[in-house]
C-alpha atoms as a printed R data frame, in Angstrom:
   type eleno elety resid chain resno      x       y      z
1  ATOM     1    CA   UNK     A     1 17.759  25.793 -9.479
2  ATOM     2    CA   UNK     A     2 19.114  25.911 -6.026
3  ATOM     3    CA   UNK     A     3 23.266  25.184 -6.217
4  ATOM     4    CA   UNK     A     4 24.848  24.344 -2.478
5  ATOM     5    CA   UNK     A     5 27.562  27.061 -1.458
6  ATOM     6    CA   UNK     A     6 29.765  24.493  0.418
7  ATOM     7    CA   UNK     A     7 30.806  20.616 -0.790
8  ATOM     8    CA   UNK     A     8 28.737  18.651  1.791
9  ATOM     9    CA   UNK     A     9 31.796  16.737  3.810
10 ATOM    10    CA   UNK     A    10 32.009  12.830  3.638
11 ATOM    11    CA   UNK     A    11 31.072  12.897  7.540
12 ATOM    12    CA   UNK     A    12 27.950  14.603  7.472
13 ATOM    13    CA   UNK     A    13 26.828  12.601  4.418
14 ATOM    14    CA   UNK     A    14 27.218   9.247  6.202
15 ATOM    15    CA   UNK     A    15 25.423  10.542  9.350
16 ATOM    16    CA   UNK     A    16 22.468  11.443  7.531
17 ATOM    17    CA   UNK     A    17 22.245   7.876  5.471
18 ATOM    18    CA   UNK     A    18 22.691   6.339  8.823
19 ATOM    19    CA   UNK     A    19 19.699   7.328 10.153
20 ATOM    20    CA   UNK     A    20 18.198   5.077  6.997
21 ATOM    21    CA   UNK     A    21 19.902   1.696  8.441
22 ATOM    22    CA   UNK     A    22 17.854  -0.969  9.224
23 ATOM    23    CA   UNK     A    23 18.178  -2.557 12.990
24 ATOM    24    CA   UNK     A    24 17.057  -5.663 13.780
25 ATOM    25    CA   UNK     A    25 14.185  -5.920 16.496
26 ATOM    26    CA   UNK     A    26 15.786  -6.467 19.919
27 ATOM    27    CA   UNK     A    27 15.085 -10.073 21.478
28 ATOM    28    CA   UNK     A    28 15.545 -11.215 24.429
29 ATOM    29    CA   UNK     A    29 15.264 -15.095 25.745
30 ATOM    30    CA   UNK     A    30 12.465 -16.106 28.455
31 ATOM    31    CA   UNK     A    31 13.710 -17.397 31.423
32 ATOM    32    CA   UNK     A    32 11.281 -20.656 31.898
33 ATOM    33    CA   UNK     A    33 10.450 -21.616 28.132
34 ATOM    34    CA   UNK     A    34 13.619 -20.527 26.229
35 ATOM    35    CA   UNK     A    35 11.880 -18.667 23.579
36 ATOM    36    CA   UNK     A    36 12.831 -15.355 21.678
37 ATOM    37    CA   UNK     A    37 10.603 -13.175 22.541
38 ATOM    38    CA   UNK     A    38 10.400  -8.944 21.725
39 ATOM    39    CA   UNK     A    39 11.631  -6.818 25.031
40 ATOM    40    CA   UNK     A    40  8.131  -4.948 26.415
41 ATOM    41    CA   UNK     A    41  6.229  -7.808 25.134
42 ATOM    42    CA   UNK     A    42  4.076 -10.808 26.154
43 ATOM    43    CA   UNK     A    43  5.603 -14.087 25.364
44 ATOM    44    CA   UNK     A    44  2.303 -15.748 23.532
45 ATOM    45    CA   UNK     A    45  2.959 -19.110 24.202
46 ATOM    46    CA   UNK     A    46  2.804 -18.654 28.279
47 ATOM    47    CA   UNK     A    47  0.889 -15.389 28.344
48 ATOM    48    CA   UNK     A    48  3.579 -14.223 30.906
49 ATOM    49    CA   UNK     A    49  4.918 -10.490 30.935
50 ATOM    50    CA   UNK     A    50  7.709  -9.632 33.941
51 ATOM    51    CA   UNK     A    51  6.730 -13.065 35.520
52 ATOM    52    CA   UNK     A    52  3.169 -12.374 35.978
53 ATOM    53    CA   UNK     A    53  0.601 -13.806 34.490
54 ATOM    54    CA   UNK     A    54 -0.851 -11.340 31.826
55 ATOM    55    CA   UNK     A    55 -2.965 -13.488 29.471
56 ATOM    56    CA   UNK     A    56 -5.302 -16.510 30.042
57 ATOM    57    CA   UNK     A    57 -4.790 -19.172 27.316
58 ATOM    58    CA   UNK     A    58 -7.082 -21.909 26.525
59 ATOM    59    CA   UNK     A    59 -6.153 -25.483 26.613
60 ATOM    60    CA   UNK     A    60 -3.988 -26.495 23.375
61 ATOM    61    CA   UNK     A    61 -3.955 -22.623 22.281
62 ATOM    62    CA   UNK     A    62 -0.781 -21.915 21.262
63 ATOM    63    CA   UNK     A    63  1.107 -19.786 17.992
């Protein structure tokens, strides 16, 4: 069985559990509605992405 040379130091074993954290997903707010919506993503109740109009809803389609 392998046995480490050195005592692994407190820093080095809290960087690599770090990289195990959970982050929350970044939202940001739309400017016209208000909602939360993911950055890089289309707001699905407008259909809007960068102000332009991305996808074509149906009347009383909505999430």
């Amino acid at each position: 069985m392998g046995v480490p040379k050195r005592i692994t130091s407190k820093s080095r074993k809290r960087s690599r559990k770090s990289a195990n954290r959970w982050v929350p997903p970044a939202l940001s707010k739309n400017k016209k509605t208000g909602n939360w919506v993911k950055s890089h993503h289309v707001d699905p109740t407008t259909g809007m992405y960068k102000g332009k109009q991305v996808l074509t809803l149906k009347s009383g389609e909505e999430r």
